[in-house]
CSV table of C-alpha atoms in Angstrom, one decimal:
chain,number,residue,atom,x,y,z
L,29,UNK,CA,0.0,0.0,0.0
L,30,UNK,CA,1.1,3.6,-0.7
L,31,UNK,CA,2.0,5.9,2.2
L,32,UNK,CA,-0.5,8.5,3.3
L,33,UNK,CA,1.8,11.1,1.6
L,34,UNK,CA,1.7,9.3,-1.7
L,35,UNK,CA,-2.0,8.7,-1.6
L,36,UNK,CA,-2.6,12.4,-1.3
L,37,UNK,CA,0.0,13.4,-4.0
L,38,UNK,CA,0.0,10.6,-6.6
L,39,UNK,CA,3.1,10.5,-8.8
L,40,UNK,CA,1.2,11.7,-11.9
L,41,UNK,CA,0.2,14.8,-9.9
L,42,UNK,CA,3.7,16.0,-9.2
L,43,UNK,CA,4.7,19.1,-11.2
L,44,UNK,CA,7.9,17.9,-12.8
L,45,UNK,CA,9.7,19.3,-15.9
L,46,UNK,CA,10.0,16.0,-17.8
L,47,UNK,CA,12.7,16.0,-20.3
L,48,UNK,CA,14.7,13.6,-22.5
L,49,UNK,CA,18.5,13.7,-22.3
L,50,UNK,CA,20.3,14.5,-25.5
L,51,UNK,CA,23.9,13.5,-26.1
L,52,UNK,CA,26.4,16.0,-24.9
L,53,UNK,CA,24.0,17.8,-22.5
L,54,UNK,CA,25.9,20.1,-20.2
L,55,UNK,CA,25.4,21.5,-16.7
L,56,UNK,CA,27.5,22.9,-13.9
L,57,UNK,CA,26.2,20.2,-11.5
L,58,UNK,CA,24.4,16.9,-11.9
L,59,UNK,CA,22.5,15.7,-8.9
L,60,UNK,CA,21.7,11.9,-9.1
L,61,UNK,CA,18.6,11.2,-7.0
L,62,UNK,CA,15.3,12.9,-6.8
L,63,UNK,CA,14.5,12.4,-3.2
L,64,UNK,CA,14.4,15.2,-0.5
L,65,UNK,CA,18.2,15.4,-0.3
L,66,UNK,CA,18.8,15.6,-4.0
L,67,UNK,CA,16.0,18.0,-4.8
L,68,UNK,CA,16.9,20.3,-1.9
L,69,UNK,CA,20.5,20.4,-3.0
L,70,UNK,CA,19.5,21.2,-6.6
L,71,UNK,CA,17.0,23.9,-5.3
L,72,UNK,CA,19.6,25.7,-3.1
L,73,UNK,CA,22.2,25.5,-6.0
L,74,UNK,CA,19.7,27.0,-8.4
L,75,UNK,CA,19.0,29.7,-5.9
L,76,UNK,CA,22.7,30.5,-5.9
L,77,UNK,CA,22.8,30.9,-9.7
L,78,UNK,CA,24.2,27.4,-10.5
L,79,UNK,CA,23.0,25.5,-13.6
L,80,UNK,CA,21.9,22.2,-12.2
L,81,UNK,CA,20.3,19.0,-13.6
L,82,UNK,CA,18.6,16.3,-11.5
L,83,UNK,CA,18.6,12.7,-12.7
L,84,UNK,CA,16.0,10.3,-11.1
L,85,UNK,CA,15.8,6.6,-12.0
L,86,UNK,CA,12.1,6.5,-11.1
L,87,UNK,CA,9.9,9.5,-10.1
L,88,UNK,CA,10.7,12.4,-7.9
L,89,UNK,CA,10.0,11.5,-4.3
L,90,UNK,CA,9.4,7.8,-5.2
L,91,UNK,CA,12.1,6.4,-2.9
L,92,UNK,CA,12.5,6.8,0.9
L,93,UNK,CA,11.0,10.4,0.8
L,94,UNK,CA,7.5,9.1,0.2
L,95,UNK,CA,7.8,6.6,3.0
L,96,UNK,CA,9.1,8.9,5.8
L,97,UNK,CA,7.2,9.8,8.9
L,98,UNK,CA,8.1,13.4,8.0
L,99,UNK,CA,9.4,14.7,11.3
L,100,UNK,CA,11.8,17.7,11.1
L,101,UNK,CA,13.7,17.6,14.4
L,102,UNK,CA,17.1,17.7,16.0
L,103,UNK,CA,16.0,15.1,18.6
L,104,UNK,CA,17.2,11.9,17.0
L,105,UNK,CA,16.5,9.4,19.7
L,106,UNK,CA,19.2,8.9,22.4
L,107,UNK,CA,21.9,10.4,20.1
L,108,UNK,CA,23.8,13.1,22.0
L,109,UNK,CA,25.3,10.9,24.8
L,110,UNK,CA,26.7,8.6,22.1
L,111,UNK,CA,28.0,11.5,20.1
L,112,UNK,CA,29.5,13.2,23.1
L,113,UNK,CA,31.4,10.1,24.1
L,114,UNK,CA,32.5,9.0,20.6
L,115,UNK,CA,32.9,12.3,18.7
L,116,UNK,CA,33.6,14.9,21.3
L,117,UNK,CA,31.8,18.0,22.5
L,118,UNK,CA,32.5,20.1,19.3
L,119,UNK,CA,31.1,17.5,16.9
L,120,UNK,CA,28.1,16.6,19.1
L,121,UNK,CA,27.2,20.3,19.3
L,122,UNK,CA,27.7,20.9,15.6
L,123,UNK,CA,25.4,17.9,14.9
L,124,UNK,CA,22.7,19.6,17.0
L,125,UNK,CA,23.3,23.1,15.5
L,126,UNK,CA,23.2,21.8,11.9
L,127,UNK,CA,19.9,20.0,12.4
L,128,UNK,CA,18.4,22.8,14.4
L,129,UNK,CA,19.2,25.3,11.7
L,130,UNK,CA,17.6,22.9,9.2
L,131,UNK,CA,14.2,23.3,10.9
L,132,UNK,CA,14.5,27.1,10.7
L,133,UNK,CA,15.4,26.9,7.0
L,134,UNK,CA,12.4,24.7,6.2
L,135,UNK,CA,10.2,27.3,7.9
L,136,UNK,CA,11.8,30.2,6.0
L,137,UNK,CA,11.5,28.5,2.6
L,138,UNK,CA,7.9,27.5,3.2
L,139,UNK,CA,6.9,31.0,4.4
L,140,UNK,CA,8.8,32.9,1.8
L,141,UNK,CA,7.3,30.9,-1.0
L,142,UNK,CA,3.8,30.4,0.5
L,143,UNK,CA,4.2,26.6,0.2
L,144,UNK,CA,1.1,24.8,1.4
L,145,UNK,CA,2.5,21.6,2.9
L,146,UNK,CA,0.8,21.2,6.3
L,147,UNK,CA,3.9,22.5,8.1
L,148,UNK,CA,3.3,22.6,11.8
L,149,UNK,CA,5.4,23.4,14.8
L,150,UNK,CA,5.4,20.5,17.2
L,151,UNK,CA,7.4,19.4,20.3
L,152,UNK,CA,9.5,16.3,19.9
L,153,UNK,CA,10.0,13.7,22.5
L,154,UNK,CA,12.2,10.6,23.2
L,155,UNK,CA,10.6,8.5,25.9
L,156,UNK,CA,11.5,5.4,28.0
L,157,UNK,CA,8.9,3.0,29.3
L,158,UNK,CA,11.3,1.0,31.5
L,159,UNK,CA,14.8,2.6,31.8
L,160,UNK,CA,15.0,6.0,33.4
L,161,UNK,CA,18.8,5.7,33.4
L,162,UNK,CA,18.8,6.0,29.6
L,163,UNK,CA,17.0,9.3,29.8
L,164,UNK,CA,19.1,10.6,32.6
L,165,UNK,CA,22.3,9.8,30.7
L,166,UNK,CA,21.0,11.6,27.6
L,167,UNK,CA,19.9,14.6,29.6
L,168,UNK,CA,23.4,14.9,31.2
L,169,UNK,CA,24.9,14.9,27.7
L,170,UNK,CA,22.4,17.5,26.5
L,171,UNK,CA,23.1,19.7,29.5
L,172,UNK,CA,26.8,19.4,28.9
L,173,UNK,CA,26.2,20.6,25.3
L,174,UNK,CA,24.0,23.4,26.5
L,175,UNK,CA,21.1,22.2,24.3
L,176,UNK,CA,17.7,23.5,25.4
L,177,UNK,CA,15.5,20.6,26.5
L,178,UNK,CA,13.0,19.6,29.2
L,179,UNK,CA,12.5,16.4,31.2
L,180,UNK,CA,8.8,15.4,31.4
L,181,UNK,CA,6.8,12.5,32.7
L,182,UNK,CA,3.3,13.5,31.6
L,183,UNK,CA,2.5,13.0,27.9
L,184,UNK,CA,-0.5,12.1,25.7
L,185,UNK,CA,1.0,8.7,25.0
L,186,UNK,CA,-1.4,5.7,25.6
L,187,UNK,CA,0.9,4.2,28.3
L,188,UNK,CA,2.8,5.4,31.4
L,189,UNK,CA,6.5,6.2,31.0
L,190,UNK,CA,9.5,6.5,33.3
L,191,UNK,CA,10.3,9.9,31.6
L,192,UNK,CA,10.9,11.7,28.4
L,193,UNK,CA,13.2,14.4,26.9
L,194,UNK,CA,11.4,17.2,25.1
L,195,UNK,CA,12.8,19.5,22.4
L,196,UNK,CA,10.4,22.4,21.8
L,197,UNK,CA,9.6,24.1,18.5
L,198,UNK,CA,10.4,21.2,16.2
L,199,UNK,CA,8.2,20.6,13.2
L,200,UNK,CA,6.4,18.1,10.9
L,201,UNK,CA,5.0,18.5,7.4
L,202,UNK,CA,3.8,16.8,4.2
L,203,UNK,CA,7.0,15.9,2.4
L,204,UNK,CA,5.6,15.4,-1.1
L,205,UNK,CA,3.6,18.7,-1.1
L,206,UNK,CA,6.8,20.5,-0.1
L,207,UNK,CA,8.9,18.5,-2.7
L,208,UNK,CA,6.4,19.2,-5.4
L,209,UNK,CA,6.6,22.9,-4.8
L,210,UNK,CA,10.4,23.3,-4.8
L,211,UNK,CA,10.7,21.0,-7.8
L,212,UNK,CA,8.7,23.1,-10.2
L,213,UNK,CA,11.5,25.3,-11.4
L,214,UNK,CA,14.2,22.6,-11.6
L,215,UNK,CA,15.4,20.7,-14.7
L,216,UNK,CA,14.6,17.0,-13.9
L,217,UNK,CA,15.0,13.9,-16.0
L,218,UNK,CA,12.8,11.2,-14.5
L,219,UNK,CA,12.8,7.5,-15.5
L,220,UNK,CA,16.5,7.9,-16.3
L,221,UNK,CA,19.1,5.5,-14.8
L,222,UNK,CA,22.7,6.6,-14.4
L,223,UNK,CA,25.1,3.9,-15.5
L,224,UNK,CA,28.4,5.4,-14.4
L,225,UNK,CA,30.3,8.6,-13.4
L,226,UNK,CA,33.7,9.1,-14.9
L,227,UNK,CA,36.4,11.7,-14.9
L,228,UNK,CA,36.6,13.5,-18.2
L,229,UNK,CA,40.1,12.6,-19.4
L,230,UNK,CA,41.2,13.0,-23.0
L,231,UNK,CA,37.9,14.6,-24.2
L,232,UNK,CA,37.7,17.9,-26.0
L,233,UNK,CA,34.9,18.9,-23.6
L,234,UNK,CA,36.2,21.1,-20.8
L,235,UNK,CA,33.9,19.8,-18.1
L,236,UNK,CA,35.6,17.6,-15.4
L,237,UNK,CA,33.1,14.8,-15.3
L,238,UNK,CA,31.0,12.6,-17.7
L,239,UNK,CA,27.8,11.1,-16.4
L,240,UNK,CA,26.6,8.2,-18.5
L,241,UNK,CA,22.9,7.4,-18.5
L,242,UNK,CA,20.7,5.0,-20.5
L,243,UNK,CA,19.6,7.8,-22.7
L,244,UNK,CA,22.7,10.0,-23.2
L,245,UNK,CA,25.8,11.6,-21.6
L,246,UNK,CA,25.9,14.7,-19.4
L,247,UNK,CA,29.1,16.7,-19.0
L,248,UNK,CA,29.5,18.6,-15.7
L,249,UNK,CA,32.0,20.0,-13.3
L,250,UNK,CA,30.3,18.5,-10.2
L,251,UNK,CA,28.2,15.5,-9.5
L,252,UNK,CA,26.1,14.9,-6.3
L,253,UNK,CA,25.3,11.3,-5.5
L,254,UNK,CA,22.0,11.4,-3.5
L,255,UNK,CA,20.7,7.9,-4.3
L,256,UNK,CA,20.0,6.8,-0.7
L,257,UNK,CA,22.8,4.2,-0.8
L,258,UNK,CA,25.8,5.2,-3.0
L,259,UNK,CA,25.9,3.1,-6.2
L,260,UNK,CA,29.6,3.7,-7.0
L,261,UNK,CA,31.4,0.8,-5.2
L,262,UNK,CA,35.0,2.0,-5.7
L,263,UNK,CA,36.4,4.2,-4.4
L,264,UNK,CA,34.4,5.2,-1.3
L,265,UNK,CA,33.7,1.7,0.0
L,266,UNK,CA,30.3,2.7,1.4
L,267,UNK,CA,29.2,-0.9,1.4
L,268,UNK,CA,31.7,-1.5,4.1
L,269,UNK,CA,30.7,1.5,6.1
L,270,UNK,CA,26.9,1.2,6.3
L,271,UNK,CA,24.0,-1.3,6.6
L,272,UNK,CA,20.3,-0.8,6.1
L,273,UNK,CA,17.3,-1.1,8.5
L,274,UNK,CA,13.7,-1.4,7.7
L,275,UNK,CA,10.8,0.0,9.7
L,276,UNK,CA,7.0,-0.2,9.3
L,277,UNK,CA,4.3,2.4,9.5
L,278,UNK,CA,0.5,2.2,10.0
L,279,UNK,CA,-1.9,5.2,9.9
L,280,UNK,CA,-5.2,5.1,11.9
L,281,UNK,CA,-8.4,7.0,12.0
L,282,UNK,CA,-10.4,7.3,15.2
L,283,UNK,CA,-7.3,7.6,17.3
L,284,UNK,CA,-6.4,10.6,19.5
L,285,UNK,CA,-4.0,13.5,19.0
L,286,UNK,CA,-0.8,12.8,20.9
L,287,UNK,CA,0.2,16.5,20.8
L,288,UNK,CA,3.7,16.0,19.6
L,289,UNK,CA,6.2,13.7,17.9
L,290,UNK,CA,7.5,10.7,19.8
L,291,UNK,CA,10.1,8.0,19.6
L,292,UNK,CA,11.0,5.4,22.2
L,293,UNK,CA,14.5,4.5,23.5
L,294,UNK,CA,14.1,0.8,22.6
L,295,UNK,CA,13.8,-1.0,19.3
L,296,UNK,CA,10.6,-2.6,20.6
L,297,UNK,CA,9.0,0.8,21.1
L,298,UNK,CA,6.9,2.9,18.7
L,299,UNK,CA,7.0,6.2,17.0
L,300,UNK,CA,3.9,8.4,17.1
L,301,UNK,CA,2.7,11.6,15.3
L,302,UNK,CA,-0.6,12.9,14.0
L,303,UNK,CA,-1.4,14.2,10.5
L,304,UNK,CA,-4.8,15.6,9.3
L,305,UNK,CA,-6.9,13.6,11.7
L,306,UNK,CA,-4.8,10.4,11.4
L,307,UNK,CA,-2.5,8.9,14.0
L,308,UNK,CA,0.8,7.6,12.5
L,309,UNK,CA,2.5,4.7,14.4
L,310,UNK,CA,5.8,3.3,13.3
L,311,UNK,CA,7.9,0.3,14.6
L,312,UNK,CA,8.8,-3.3,13.9
L,313,UNK,CA,12.4,-2.2,13.0
L,314,UNK,CA,14.9,-4.8,11.8
L,315,UNK,CA,18.0,-5.1,9.7
L,316,UNK,CA,17.2,-5.5,6.0
L,317,UNK,CA,17.2,-9.2,5.1
L,318,UNK,CA,16.6,-10.4,8.7
L,319,UNK,CA,14.6,-13.6,8.2
L,320,UNK,CA,13.3,-13.5,11.7
L,321,UNK,CA,11.2,-10.4,11.2
L,322,UNK,CA,8.1,-11.9,9.7
L,323,UNK,CA,5.3,-10.0,11.6
L,324,UNK,CA,6.4,-6.3,11.8
L,325,UNK,CA,3.0,-4.9,10.7
L,326,UNK,CA,1.2,-7.3,13.0
L,327,UNK,CA,3.3,-6.0,16.0
L,328,UNK,CA,2.1,-2.5,15.3
L,329,UNK,CA,-1.5,-3.5,14.7
L,330,UNK,CA,-1.6,-5.5,17.9
L,331,UNK,CA,-0.3,-2.6,19.9
L,332,UNK,CA,-2.7,-0.2,18.3
L,333,UNK,CA,-5.6,-2.5,19.1
L,334,UNK,CA,-4.5,-2.4,22.7
L,335,UNK,CA,-3.8,1.3,22.9
L,336,UNK,CA,-6.7,2.5,20.7
L,337,UNK,CA,-9.5,-0.2,20.5
L,338,UNK,CA,-11.7,2.0,18.3
L,339,UNK,CA,-9.1,2.9,15.8
L,340,UNK,CA,-9.4,2.0,12.1
L,341,UNK,CA,-6.4,1.3,9.9
L,342,UNK,CA,-6.3,3.5,6.8
L,343,UNK,CA,-2.8,3.2,5.4
L,344,UNK,CA,0.3,1.1,5.9
L,345,UNK,CA,3.8,1.3,4.4
L,346,UNK,CA,7.4,0.7,5.1
L,347,UNK,CA,10.7,2.6,4.9
L,348,UNK,CA,14.4,1.7,4.7
L,349,UNK,CA,17.3,3.7,6.1
L,350,UNK,CA,21.1,3.7,5.8
L,351,UNK,CA,22.9,3.4,9.1
L,352,UNK,CA,26.5,4.5,9.5
L,353,UNK,CA,29.0,3.0,11.8
L,354,UNK,CA,29.3,6.1,14.1
L,355,UNK,CA,25.7,7.4,13.8
L,356,UNK,CA,26.6,10.5,11.8
L,357,UNK,CA,25.7,10.8,8.1
L,358,UNK,CA,28.3,10.9,5.3
L,359,UNK,CA,28.0,14.3,3.6
L,360,UNK,CA,30.8,15.7,1.4
L,361,UNK,CA,33.5,14.4,-1.0
L,362,UNK,CA,32.7,10.9,-2.2
L,363,UNK,CA,36.4,10.0,-1.7
L,364,UNK,CA,39.7,11.8,-1.6
L,365,UNK,CA,40.3,10.6,-5.2
L,366,UNK,CA,37.0,11.9,-6.5
L,367,UNK,CA,37.0,15.4,-5.3
L,368,UNK,CA,34.3,16.7,-7.7
L,369,UNK,CA,31.9,13.9,-6.9
L,370,UNK,CA,30.0,14.5,-3.7
L,371,UNK,CA,27.7,12.3,-1.6
L,372,UNK,CA,24.9,12.5,0.9
L,373,UNK,CA,23.9,9.2,2.6
L,374,UNK,CA,23.5,7.4,6.0
L,375,UNK,CA,20.7,9.6,7.3
L,376,UNK,CA,19.9,7.1,10.2
L,377,UNK,CA,16.1,7.4,9.9
L,378,UNK,CA,16.2,11.2,10.2
L,379,UNK,CA,16.2,12.1,6.5
L,380,UNK,CA,14.1,15.2,6.6
L,381,UNK,CA,16.3,17.4,8.8
L,382,UNK,CA,19.5,15.8,7.5
L,383,UNK,CA,18.5,16.4,3.9
L,384,UNK,CA,18.5,20.1,4.6
L,385,UNK,CA,21.9,19.8,6.4
L,386,UNK,CA,23.3,17.9,3.4
L,387,UNK,CA,21.9,20.4,0.9
L,388,UNK,CA,23.6,23.3,2.6
L,389,UNK,CA,27.0,21.5,3.0
L,390,UNK,CA,27.1,20.3,-0.6
L,391,UNK,CA,25.9,23.7,-2.0
L,392,UNK,CA,28.6,25.5,-0.1
L,393,UNK,CA,31.2,23.1,-1.3
L,394,UNK,CA,30.3,23.6,-4.9
L,395,UNK,CA,30.1,27.4,-4.8
L,396,UNK,CA,33.3,27.6,-2.8
L,397,UNK,CA,31.9,28.8,0.5
L,398,UNK,CA,33.1,27.6,3.9
L,399,UNK,CA,30.5,25.6,5.9
L,400,UNK,CA,31.0,25.3,9.6
L,401,UNK,CA,29.5,21.8,9.7
L,402,UNK,CA,31.4,20.1,6.8
L,403,UNK,CA,34.1,18.5,8.9
L,404,UNK,CA,31.6,16.9,11.4
L,405,UNK,CA,29.8,15.2,8.5
L,406,UNK,CA,32.8,14.5,6.3
L,407,UNK,CA,32.8,11.0,4.6
L,408,UNK,CA,36.6,11.1,5.0
L,409,UNK,CA,36.4,10.3,8.7
L,410,UNK,CA,37.4,6.6,8.8
L,411,UNK,CA,37.4,4.0,11.6
L,412,UNK,CA,39.1,0.9,10.4
L,413,UNK,CA,38.0,-1.2,13.4
L,414,UNK,CA,34.3,-0.2,12.8
L,415,UNK,CA,34.7,-1.0,9.1
L,416,UNK,CA,36.2,-4.4,9.9
L,417,UNK,CA,33.4,-5.1,12.3
L,418,UNK,CA,30.7,-4.3,9.7
L,419,UNK,CA,32.5,-6.4,7.1
L,420,UNK,CA,32.5,-9.3,9.5
L,421,UNK,CA,28.8,-8.8,10.2
L,422,UNK,CA,28.1,-8.7,6.4
L,423,UNK,CA,30.2,-11.8,5.9
L,424,UNK,CA,28.3,-13.6,8.6
L,425,UNK,CA,25.0,-12.7,7.0
L,426,UNK,CA,26.2,-13.9,3.6
L,427,UNK,CA,27.4,-17.2,5.0
L,428,UNK,CA,24.1,-17.6,6.9
L,429,UNK,CA,22.3,-17.2,3.6
L,430,UNK,CA,24.6,-19.6,1.8
L,431,UNK,CA,24.2,-22.2,4.6
L,432,UNK,CA,20.4,-22.0,4.3
L,433,UNK,CA,20.7,-22.5,0.6
L,434,UNK,CA,22.1,-25.9,1.4
L,435,UNK,CA,18.8,-26.8,3.1
L,436,UNK,CA,16.9,-26.1,-0.2
L,437,UNK,CA,13.9,-28.3,-0.8
L,438,UNK,CA,13.7,-30.4,-4.0
L,439,UNK,CA,11.3,-29.3,-6.8
L,440,UNK,CA,8.9,-32.2,-6.0
L,441,UNK,CA,8.2,-30.4,-2.7
L,442,UNK,CA,7.3,-27.1,-4.4
L,443,UNK,CA,3.6,-27.9,-3.7
L,444,UNK,CA,4.3,-27.3,0.0
L,445,UNK,CA,4.7,-23.6,-0.7
L,446,UNK,CA,1.4,-21.9,0.2
L,447,UNK,CA,-0.1,-18.9,-1.4
L,448,UNK,CA,1.7,-15.7,-0.3
L,449,UNK,CA,4.7,-17.7,0.9
L,450,UNK,CA,8.2,-18.3,-0.5
L,451,UNK,CA,11.0,-20.8,0.0
L,452,UNK,CA,14.4,-21.7,-1.6
L,453,UNK,CA,14.2,-24.6,-3.9
L,454,UNK,CA,16.6,-26.6,-6.1
L,455,UNK,CA,15.5,-26.2,-9.7
L,456,UNK,CA,17.4,-27.4,-12.7
L,457,UNK,CA,20.5,-27.6,-10.6
L,458,UNK,CA,20.2,-24.0,-9.4
L,459,UNK,CA,19.4,-22.8,-5.9
L,460,UNK,CA,16.7,-20.2,-6.4
L,461,UNK,CA,13.8,-18.5,-4.6
L,462,UNK,CA,10.2,-19.6,-5.3
L,463,UNK,CA,7.1,-17.6,-4.4
L,464,UNK,CA,3.5,-18.7,-4.9
L,465,UNK,CA,1.1,-15.8,-5.8
L,466,UNK,CA,-2.6,-15.7,-5.2
L,467,UNK,CA,-3.3,-17.2,-8.7
L,468,UNK,CA,-1.1,-20.3,-7.8
L,469,UNK,CA,1.7,-19.2,-10.1
L,470,UNK,CA,5.2,-19.9,-8.7
L,471,UNK,CA,7.7,-17.2,-9.5
L,472,UNK,CA,11.3,-18.3,-9.6
L,473,UNK,CA,14.2,-15.9,-9.1
L,474,UNK,CA,17.9,-16.1,-8.3
L,475,UNK,CA,18.6,-15.4,-4.6
L,476,UNK,CA,22.1,-14.0,-5.4
L,477,UNK,CA,22.2,-10.2,-4.9
L,478,UNK,CA,23.4,-8.4,-8.0
L,479,UNK,CA,25.4,-6.0,-5.9
L,480,UNK,CA,28.1,-8.1,-4.3
L,481,UNK,CA,26.6,-11.6,-4.4
L,482,UNK,CA,25.2,-12.0,-0.9
L,483,UNK,CA,22.3,-14.4,-0.5
L,484,UNK,CA,18.9,-12.8,-0.4
L,485,UNK,CA,16.3,-13.5,2.4
L,486,UNK,CA,12.6,-13.5,2.0
L,487,UNK,CA,10.7,-10.6,3.7
L,488,UNK,CA,7.1,-11.8,4.3
L,489,UNK,CA,6.1,-8.3,5.4
L,490,UNK,CA,6.6,-6.9,2.0
L,491,UNK,CA,6.8,-10.0,-0.2
L,492,UNK,CA,10.3,-9.1,-1.3
L,493,UNK,CA,13.7,-10.7,-1.5
L,494,UNK,CA,16.1,-8.6,0.7
L,495,UNK,CA,19.9,-8.5,1.0
L,496,UNK,CA,21.1,-8.8,4.6
L,497,UNK,CA,24.5,-7.4,3.7
L,498,UNK,CA,23.8,-4.0,2.1
L,499,UNK,CA,20.0,-3.7,1.9
L,500,UNK,CA,19.2,-4.2,-1.8
L,501,UNK,CA,15.6,-5.3,-2.3
L,502,UNK,CA,13.8,-7.1,-5.2
L,503,UNK,CA,10.2,-8.0,-5.6
L,504,UNK,CA,9.0,-11.6,-6.0
L,505,UNK,CA,9.4,-11.2,-9.8
L,506,UNK,CA,13.1,-10.3,-9.4
L,507,UNK,CA,12.7,-6.6,-10.2
L,508,UNK,CA,15.0,-4.2,-8.3
L,509,UNK,CA,13.3,-2.1,-5.7
L,510,UNK,CA,16.2,-0.6,-3.6
L,511,UNK,CA,19.8,0.1,-4.2
L,512,UNK,CA,22.8,-0.3,-3.9
L,513,UNK,CA,22.2,-3.0,-6.5
L,514,UNK,CA,21.7,-1.6,-10.0
L,515,UNK,CA,20.3,-4.6,-11.8
L,516,UNK,CA,17.4,-7.0,-11.4
L,517,UNK,CA,18.1,-10.5,-10.2
L,518,UNK,CA,18.0,-13.2,-12.8
L,519,UNK,CA,14.4,-14.3,-13.5
L,520,UNK,CA,14.2,-18.1,-14.2
L,521,UNK,CA,10.5,-18.3,-15.1
L,522,UNK,CA,7.1,-19.2,-13.8
L,523,UNK,CA,5.7,-22.5,-12.9
L,524,UNK,CA,1.9,-22.8,-13.6
L,525,UNK,CA,-0.2,-25.1,-11.5
L,526,UNK,CA,-1.6,-27.9,-13.5
């Protein structure tokens, strides 16, 4: 099902300048990715007089932006105690300042351009139901950083809490209405997939980069990779420095206004906010490709039934987020050897505020202006021990998948697969995934991820094959849904029931 945002702003209602790339198209900057980060970056660059083109493989806002809970806040869970201990006072404070300024900049853009996007000022909370020590430790860090915050115990949540931290004057909005408005004046090529980005060496064209797409080549001096998960494997090695997590969202009618935006301190807790008479609950988080997470929507629905017995489900959807190894996004130069290629990724489930942070850092880099936050978010920070740990985790996930392949069932047992279910089977000497649809057709696909070859796991929440290593996702027909993979998995065919 589409998100509440997409249901109100269908893709064919977005006001986009649709164009077709011609060979030897030129621009000062090419932004790859038409989500909030990419569009904001292009918007700010255009406001600064830069000639910019946006390339989007699907439709503007069709990725994670349409699946967000759309909170614009500097309160990102229990973040500041961790940042203070790992990154130091200066970086922790800059993280807060950057995200706090992002809220103000959204407000300014919306007011100056009279954008109708349901922007509302709301207080933001992180709560604990069981562990007051978590809240106390976070409050101590917040106090040390001189960040304005309150401790509260009384909220509109449907359960008692040990305590909560409140940031006042945060915000929420309708992300696609906002995106639609700021996209109107931009040059955007939708349904256009980028194949590669290369330095322009030995070409008569004076631009520094060549961006190859399926439809033509664009020459530019700068390129911004805002594709959620960076698709250029080398250099950069982002697949060693991030993993992806999924979360699930259900929107209800006939549920109360909780008077704020909330997130819990535990993975088993829920996120809450209201929008236009709906209550939006999120939860069921798990690492992409985790085969044990088979009932994430049911977890939310069961809780909602307990909290709000008269509530009625109206929408449900899911999101996927890139998680960095030190809890700070990567924003800046893609790598030291690709100085004119920039990146914005690893938003850690806080993509609305961080998209604005990224847009400002990248815009300033391109126009030659110093940005006070660029060092804090620089992708060039590097922790080899953390990278090694993540590589080991990905290796374990890959080996787990391969081991399970060895338990594949023979084709004669394919009838055991029920409608709406999937298993690995041995078919024509290949270990593949099999899914039975509602019409009794069994869809066969390779379970080897086209990114780096990890074994895919079945996600029964979404009826998808997900990569536990780097988060690529494919539907049951083998079509690519989420990067960093850039190709579909091999489709072996369909078995019809006799």
